[in-house]
């Protein structure tokens, strides 16, 4: 193998740039030429690619977002789109591809590897941390800390005004950020898509907390929780308890910003590991870190066995929040 491509796909996450840097620099270290593909799979279809060198990834390790840009490509879902993409890869002499993204991106990677026989390796990057085969996906640690910083600030004003705050964090299908922030931020309650939420029970606990002398409370809700979002929950709490309730939806600010040390090192390790797998002749695999060791798993595990949150942490939250 002489020439590989790298792309970022799906929702961006802090640390993607550090992963691109790792793929480019370790690719060159292994004697390969490395091509950067713009806007994910869309860039392969549109032949939007450029050769990268050591300095094209200089000064990006601390930058959020992705210099290659990202997209969720509809065209690549079609056979016609895939055919065009493969013909462009062949034209460019690209013999292997590193896909940095989440489970949706890995479905595309699996198509390239399986149906089209283009060696492809996935690097897990998603703030949702819901990808099987790795303890952490790139971006989760930064996103959780960004949300936590916001929650800490809200706590200040919540205490000053004796208010209850419902704070919505990202996670359409995953409660990972919500649970992490609830534990780290000392929240009273957390509502996540992985469980059925008991709003009346939660209201009873909040009222009991007030009776014990709590003057303010924080409730964290993941955007995908089945209760229907922070505003609906706030209304129900207000009706059931009479508390003064405010809502804060953190949104996309959680996806941006400079990556944490954990995310940068993780991105460096996984980017380099992905190149090593291609050099070894592997394909259709994802590299991850499990118990601090690099592990290689089948790409399709990412969507067949979706990673869920550690449910024991919900009990811990209840104990610590009492
Ligand atoms: O997958 C990451 C994520 O940030 C989810 O937590 C969120 O639901 C989704 O992406 C938002 O996607 P978009 O940026 O397309 O609105």
CSV table of N, CA and C in Angstrom, one decimal, residues 88-172:
chain,number,residue,atom,x,y,z
A,88,UNK,N,-13.5,7.3,-8.2
A,88,UNK,CA,-12.6,8.4,-7.9
A,88,UNK,C,-11.4,8.0,-7.0
A,89,UNK,N,-11.7,7.1,-6.1
A,89,UNK,CA,-10.6,6.6,-5.3
A,89,UNK,C,-9.5,5.9,-6.1
A,90,UNK,N,-10.0,5.1,-7.1
A,90,UNK,CA,-9.1,4.4,-8.0
A,90,UNK,C,-8.3,5.4,-8.8
A,91,UNK,N,-9.0,6.4,-9.3
A,91,UNK,CA,-8.4,7.5,-10.2
A,91,UNK,C,-7.3,8.2,-9.4
A,92,UNK,N,-7.5,8.4,-8.1
A,92,UNK,CA,-6.6,9.1,-7.2
A,92,UNK,C,-5.5,8.1,-6.7
A,93,UNK,N,-5.6,6.9,-7.0
A,93,UNK,CA,-4.6,5.9,-6.5
A,93,UNK,C,-4.7,5.6,-5.1
A,94,UNK,N,-5.8,5.9,-4.5
A,94,UNK,CA,-6.0,5.6,-3.0
A,94,UNK,C,-6.3,4.2,-2.7
A,95,UNK,N,-5.5,3.5,-1.9
A,95,UNK,CA,-5.6,2.1,-1.7
A,95,UNK,C,-6.2,1.7,-0.4
A,96,UNK,N,-6.4,2.7,0.5
A,96,UNK,CA,-7.0,2.4,1.8
A,96,UNK,C,-7.6,3.7,2.3
A,97,UNK,N,-8.6,3.6,3.2
A,97,UNK,CA,-9.2,4.8,3.7
A,97,UNK,C,-9.4,4.7,5.3
A,98,UNK,N,-9.1,5.8,6.0
A,98,UNK,CA,-9.4,5.9,7.4
A,98,UNK,C,-10.6,6.8,7.5
A,99,UNK,N,-11.6,6.3,8.2
A,99,UNK,CA,-12.9,7.0,8.4
A,99,UNK,C,-13.0,7.4,9.8
A,100,UNK,N,-13.0,8.7,10.1
A,100,UNK,CA,-13.1,9.2,11.5
A,100,UNK,C,-14.5,9.7,11.7
A,101,UNK,N,-15.3,9.0,12.6
A,101,UNK,CA,-16.7,9.4,12.8
A,101,UNK,C,-17.4,8.4,13.7
A,102,UNK,N,-18.7,8.4,13.6
A,102,UNK,CA,-19.5,7.6,14.5
A,102,UNK,C,-20.1,6.4,13.8
A,103,UNK,N,-21.1,5.8,14.4
A,103,UNK,CA,-21.6,4.5,13.8
A,103,UNK,C,-22.2,4.7,12.4
A,104,UNK,N,-22.9,5.8,12.2
A,104,UNK,CA,-23.4,6.1,10.8
A,104,UNK,C,-22.3,6.1,9.8
A,105,UNK,N,-21.2,6.7,10.1
A,105,UNK,CA,-20.1,6.8,9.2
A,105,UNK,C,-19.5,5.4,9.0
A,106,UNK,N,-19.5,4.6,10.0
A,106,UNK,CA,-18.9,3.3,9.9
A,106,UNK,C,-19.8,2.4,9.0
A,107,UNK,N,-21.1,2.7,8.9
A,107,UNK,CA,-21.9,1.9,7.9
A,107,UNK,C,-21.3,2.2,6.5
A,108,UNK,N,-21.0,3.4,6.2
A,108,UNK,CA,-20.4,3.8,4.9
A,108,UNK,C,-19.1,3.1,4.7
A,109,UNK,N,-18.3,3.1,5.8
A,109,UNK,CA,-16.9,2.5,5.8
A,109,UNK,C,-17.1,1.0,5.5
A,110,UNK,N,-18.1,0.4,6.1
A,110,UNK,CA,-18.3,-1.1,5.9
A,110,UNK,C,-18.7,-1.4,4.5
A,111,UNK,N,-19.4,-0.5,3.8
A,111,UNK,CA,-19.8,-0.7,2.4
A,111,UNK,C,-18.5,-0.6,1.6
A,112,UNK,N,-17.7,0.4,1.8
A,112,UNK,CA,-16.4,0.5,1.1
A,112,UNK,C,-15.6,-0.8,1.2
A,113,UNK,N,-15.5,-1.2,2.4
A,113,UNK,CA,-14.6,-2.4,2.7
A,113,UNK,C,-15.2,-3.7,2.1
A,114,UNK,N,-16.5,-3.8,2.3
A,114,UNK,CA,-17.2,-5.1,1.9
A,114,UNK,C,-17.5,-5.2,0.4
A,115,UNK,N,-18.5,-4.4,0.1
A,115,UNK,CA,-19.0,-4.4,-1.3
A,115,UNK,C,-18.0,-4.0,-2.3
A,116,UNK,N,-17.1,-3.1,-2.0
A,116,UNK,CA,-16.2,-2.5,-3.0
A,116,UNK,C,-14.7,-2.9,-2.7
A,117,UNK,N,-14.5,-3.7,-1.7
A,117,UNK,CA,-13.1,-4.2,-1.4
A,117,UNK,C,-12.0,-3.1,-1.3
A,118,UNK,N,-12.4,-1.9,-0.8
A,118,UNK,CA,-11.4,-0.9,-0.5
A,118,UNK,C,-11.0,-1.0,1.0
A,119,UNK,N,-9.8,-1.4,1.3
A,119,UNK,CA,-9.4,-1.5,2.7
A,119,UNK,C,-9.8,-0.2,3.5
A,120,UNK,N,-10.5,-0.4,4.6
A,120,UNK,CA,-11.1,0.7,5.3
A,120,UNK,C,-11.0,0.5,6.8
A,121,UNK,N,-10.5,1.5,7.6
A,121,UNK,CA,-10.5,1.3,9.1
A,121,UNK,C,-11.2,2.5,9.7
A,122,UNK,N,-12.0,2.3,10.7
A,122,UNK,CA,-12.7,3.3,11.4
A,122,UNK,C,-12.0,3.8,12.7
A,123,UNK,N,-12.1,5.1,12.9
A,123,UNK,CA,-11.6,5.7,14.2
A,123,UNK,C,-12.8,6.3,14.9
A,124,UNK,N,-13.2,5.9,16.1
A,124,UNK,CA,-14.5,6.3,16.7
A,124,UNK,C,-14.3,7.8,17.2
A,125,UNK,N,-15.2,8.6,16.6
A,125,UNK,CA,-15.2,10.0,17.1
A,125,UNK,C,-16.7,10.5,17.2
A,126,UNK,N,-17.1,10.7,18.4
A,126,UNK,CA,-18.5,11.2,18.6
A,126,UNK,C,-18.6,11.7,20.0
A,127,UNK,N,-19.3,12.8,20.2
A,127,UNK,CA,-19.4,13.3,21.6
A,127,UNK,C,-20.3,12.4,22.4
A,128,UNK,N,-21.1,11.5,21.7
A,128,UNK,CA,-22.1,10.7,22.3
A,128,UNK,C,-21.6,9.5,23.1
A,129,UNK,N,-20.3,9.1,22.8
A,129,UNK,CA,-19.7,8.0,23.5
A,129,UNK,C,-20.5,6.7,23.5
A,130,UNK,N,-21.2,6.4,22.3
A,130,UNK,CA,-22.1,5.3,22.3
A,130,UNK,C,-21.6,4.2,21.3
A,131,UNK,N,-20.3,4.2,21.1
A,131,UNK,CA,-19.7,3.2,20.1
A,131,UNK,C,-19.1,2.0,20.8
A,132,UNK,N,-19.6,0.8,20.5
A,132,UNK,CA,-19.1,-0.4,21.1
A,132,UNK,C,-17.6,-0.6,20.6
A,133,UNK,N,-16.8,-1.2,21.5
A,133,UNK,CA,-15.4,-1.5,21.1
A,133,UNK,C,-14.4,-0.5,21.5
A,134,UNK,N,-14.9,0.5,22.2
A,134,UNK,CA,-13.9,1.5,22.8
A,134,UNK,C,-14.5,2.1,24.1
A,135,UNK,N,-13.7,2.3,25.1
A,135,UNK,CA,-14.2,2.9,26.3
A,135,UNK,C,-14.6,4.4,26.1
A,136,UNK,N,-13.8,5.1,25.2
A,136,UNK,CA,-14.1,6.5,24.9
A,136,UNK,C,-14.1,6.7,23.4
A,137,UNK,N,-15.0,7.5,22.9
A,137,UNK,CA,-14.9,7.9,21.5
A,137,UNK,C,-14.3,9.4,21.6
A,138,UNK,N,-13.6,9.8,20.5
A,138,UNK,CA,-13.0,11.1,20.5
A,138,UNK,C,-14.0,12.2,20.6
A,139,UNK,N,-13.8,13.1,21.6
A,139,UNK,CA,-14.7,14.2,21.7
A,139,UNK,C,-15.6,14.2,22.9
A,140,UNK,N,-15.9,13.0,23.4
A,140,UNK,CA,-16.8,12.8,24.6
A,140,UNK,C,-16.3,13.6,25.8
A,141,UNK,N,-15.0,13.4,26.1
A,141,UNK,CA,-14.5,14.0,27.3
A,141,UNK,C,-14.5,15.5,27.2
A,142,UNK,N,-14.2,16.1,26.1
A,142,UNK,CA,-14.3,17.5,25.9
A,142,UNK,C,-15.7,18.0,26.0
A,143,UNK,N,-16.6,17.3,25.3
A,143,UNK,CA,-18.0,17.8,25.3
A,143,UNK,C,-18.6,17.7,26.8
A,144,UNK,N,-18.3,16.6,27.5
A,144,UNK,CA,-18.8,16.5,28.8
A,144,UNK,C,-18.2,17.6,29.7
A,145,UNK,N,-17.0,17.9,29.6
A,145,UNK,CA,-16.4,19.0,30.4
A,145,UNK,C,-16.9,20.4,30.0
A,146,UNK,N,-17.2,20.6,28.7
A,146,UNK,CA,-17.8,21.9,28.3
A,146,UNK,C,-19.2,22.0,28.9
A,147,UNK,N,-20.0,20.9,28.9
A,147,UNK,CA,-21.3,21.0,29.5
A,147,UNK,C,-21.2,21.2,31.0
A,148,UNK,N,-20.2,20.5,31.6
A,148,UNK,CA,-20.1,20.6,33.0
A,148,UNK,C,-19.7,22.1,33.4
A,149,UNK,N,-18.9,22.7,32.6
A,149,UNK,CA,-18.5,24.1,32.9
A,149,UNK,C,-19.8,25.0,32.9
A,150,UNK,N,-20.7,24.8,31.9
A,150,UNK,CA,-21.9,25.5,31.9
A,150,UNK,C,-22.8,25.2,33.1
A,151,UNK,N,-22.9,23.9,33.4
A,151,UNK,CA,-23.7,23.5,34.5
A,151,UNK,C,-23.3,24.2,35.9
A,152,UNK,N,-21.9,24.2,36.1
A,152,UNK,CA,-21.4,24.8,37.3
A,152,UNK,C,-21.8,26.3,37.3
A,153,UNK,N,-21.8,27.0,36.2
A,153,UNK,CA,-22.2,28.4,36.2
A,153,UNK,C,-23.7,28.5,36.5
A,154,UNK,N,-24.5,27.7,35.9
A,154,UNK,CA,-25.9,27.7,36.2
A,154,UNK,C,-26.2,27.5,37.7
A,155,UNK,N,-25.4,26.6,38.3
A,155,UNK,CA,-25.6,26.3,39.7
A,155,UNK,C,-25.5,27.5,40.5
A,156,UNK,N,-24.5,28.4,40.2
A,156,UNK,CA,-24.3,29.6,40.9
A,156,UNK,C,-25.6,30.4,41.0
A,157,UNK,N,-26.2,30.6,39.8
A,157,UNK,CA,-27.4,31.5,39.8
A,157,UNK,C,-28.6,30.8,40.4
A,158,UNK,N,-28.6,29.4,40.2
A,158,UNK,CA,-29.7,28.6,40.8
A,158,UNK,C,-29.8,28.8,42.3
A,159,UNK,N,-28.6,28.7,42.9
A,159,UNK,CA,-28.5,28.8,44.4
A,159,UNK,C,-28.9,30.3,44.8
A,160,UNK,N,-28.4,31.3,44.1
A,160,UNK,CA,-28.7,32.7,44.5
A,160,UNK,C,-30.2,32.9,44.5
A,161,UNK,N,-30.9,32.3,43.6
A,161,UNK,CA,-32.4,32.6,43.5
A,161,UNK,C,-33.3,31.5,44.0
A,162,UNK,N,-32.7,30.5,44.6
A,162,UNK,CA,-33.4,29.3,45.1
A,162,UNK,C,-34.3,28.7,44.0
A,163,UNK,N,-33.7,28.5,42.9
A,163,UNK,CA,-34.5,27.9,41.7
A,163,UNK,C,-34.1,26.5,41.4
A,164,UNK,N,-35.0,25.9,40.7
A,164,UNK,CA,-34.7,24.6,40.1
A,164,UNK,C,-34.4,24.8,38.6
A,165,UNK,N,-33.3,24.2,38.1
A,165,UNK,CA,-33.0,24.3,36.7
A,165,UNK,C,-33.1,22.9,36.0
A,166,UNK,N,-33.7,22.9,34.9
A,166,UNK,CA,-33.7,21.7,34.0
A,166,UNK,C,-32.7,22.1,32.9
A,167,UNK,N,-31.6,21.3,32.8
A,167,UNK,CA,-30.6,21.6,31.8
A,167,UNK,C,-30.5,20.5,30.8
A,168,UNK,N,-30.7,20.9,29.5
A,168,UNK,CA,-30.7,19.9,28.4
A,168,UNK,C,-29.3,19.8,27.8
A,169,UNK,N,-28.8,18.6,27.7
A,169,UNK,CA,-27.5,18.4,27.1
A,169,UNK,C,-27.7,17.5,25.8
A,170,UNK,N,-26.7,17.4,25.0
A,170,UNK,CA,-26.8,16.6,23.7
A,170,UNK,C,-26.9,15.1,24.0
A,171,UNK,N,-27.4,14.4,23.0
A,171,UNK,CA,-27.5,13.0,23.1
A,171,UNK,C,-28.9,12.5,22.6
A,172,UNK,N,-29.1,12.4,21.3
A,172,UNK,CA,-30.4,12.0,20.8
A,172,UNK,C,-30.7,10.6,21.2
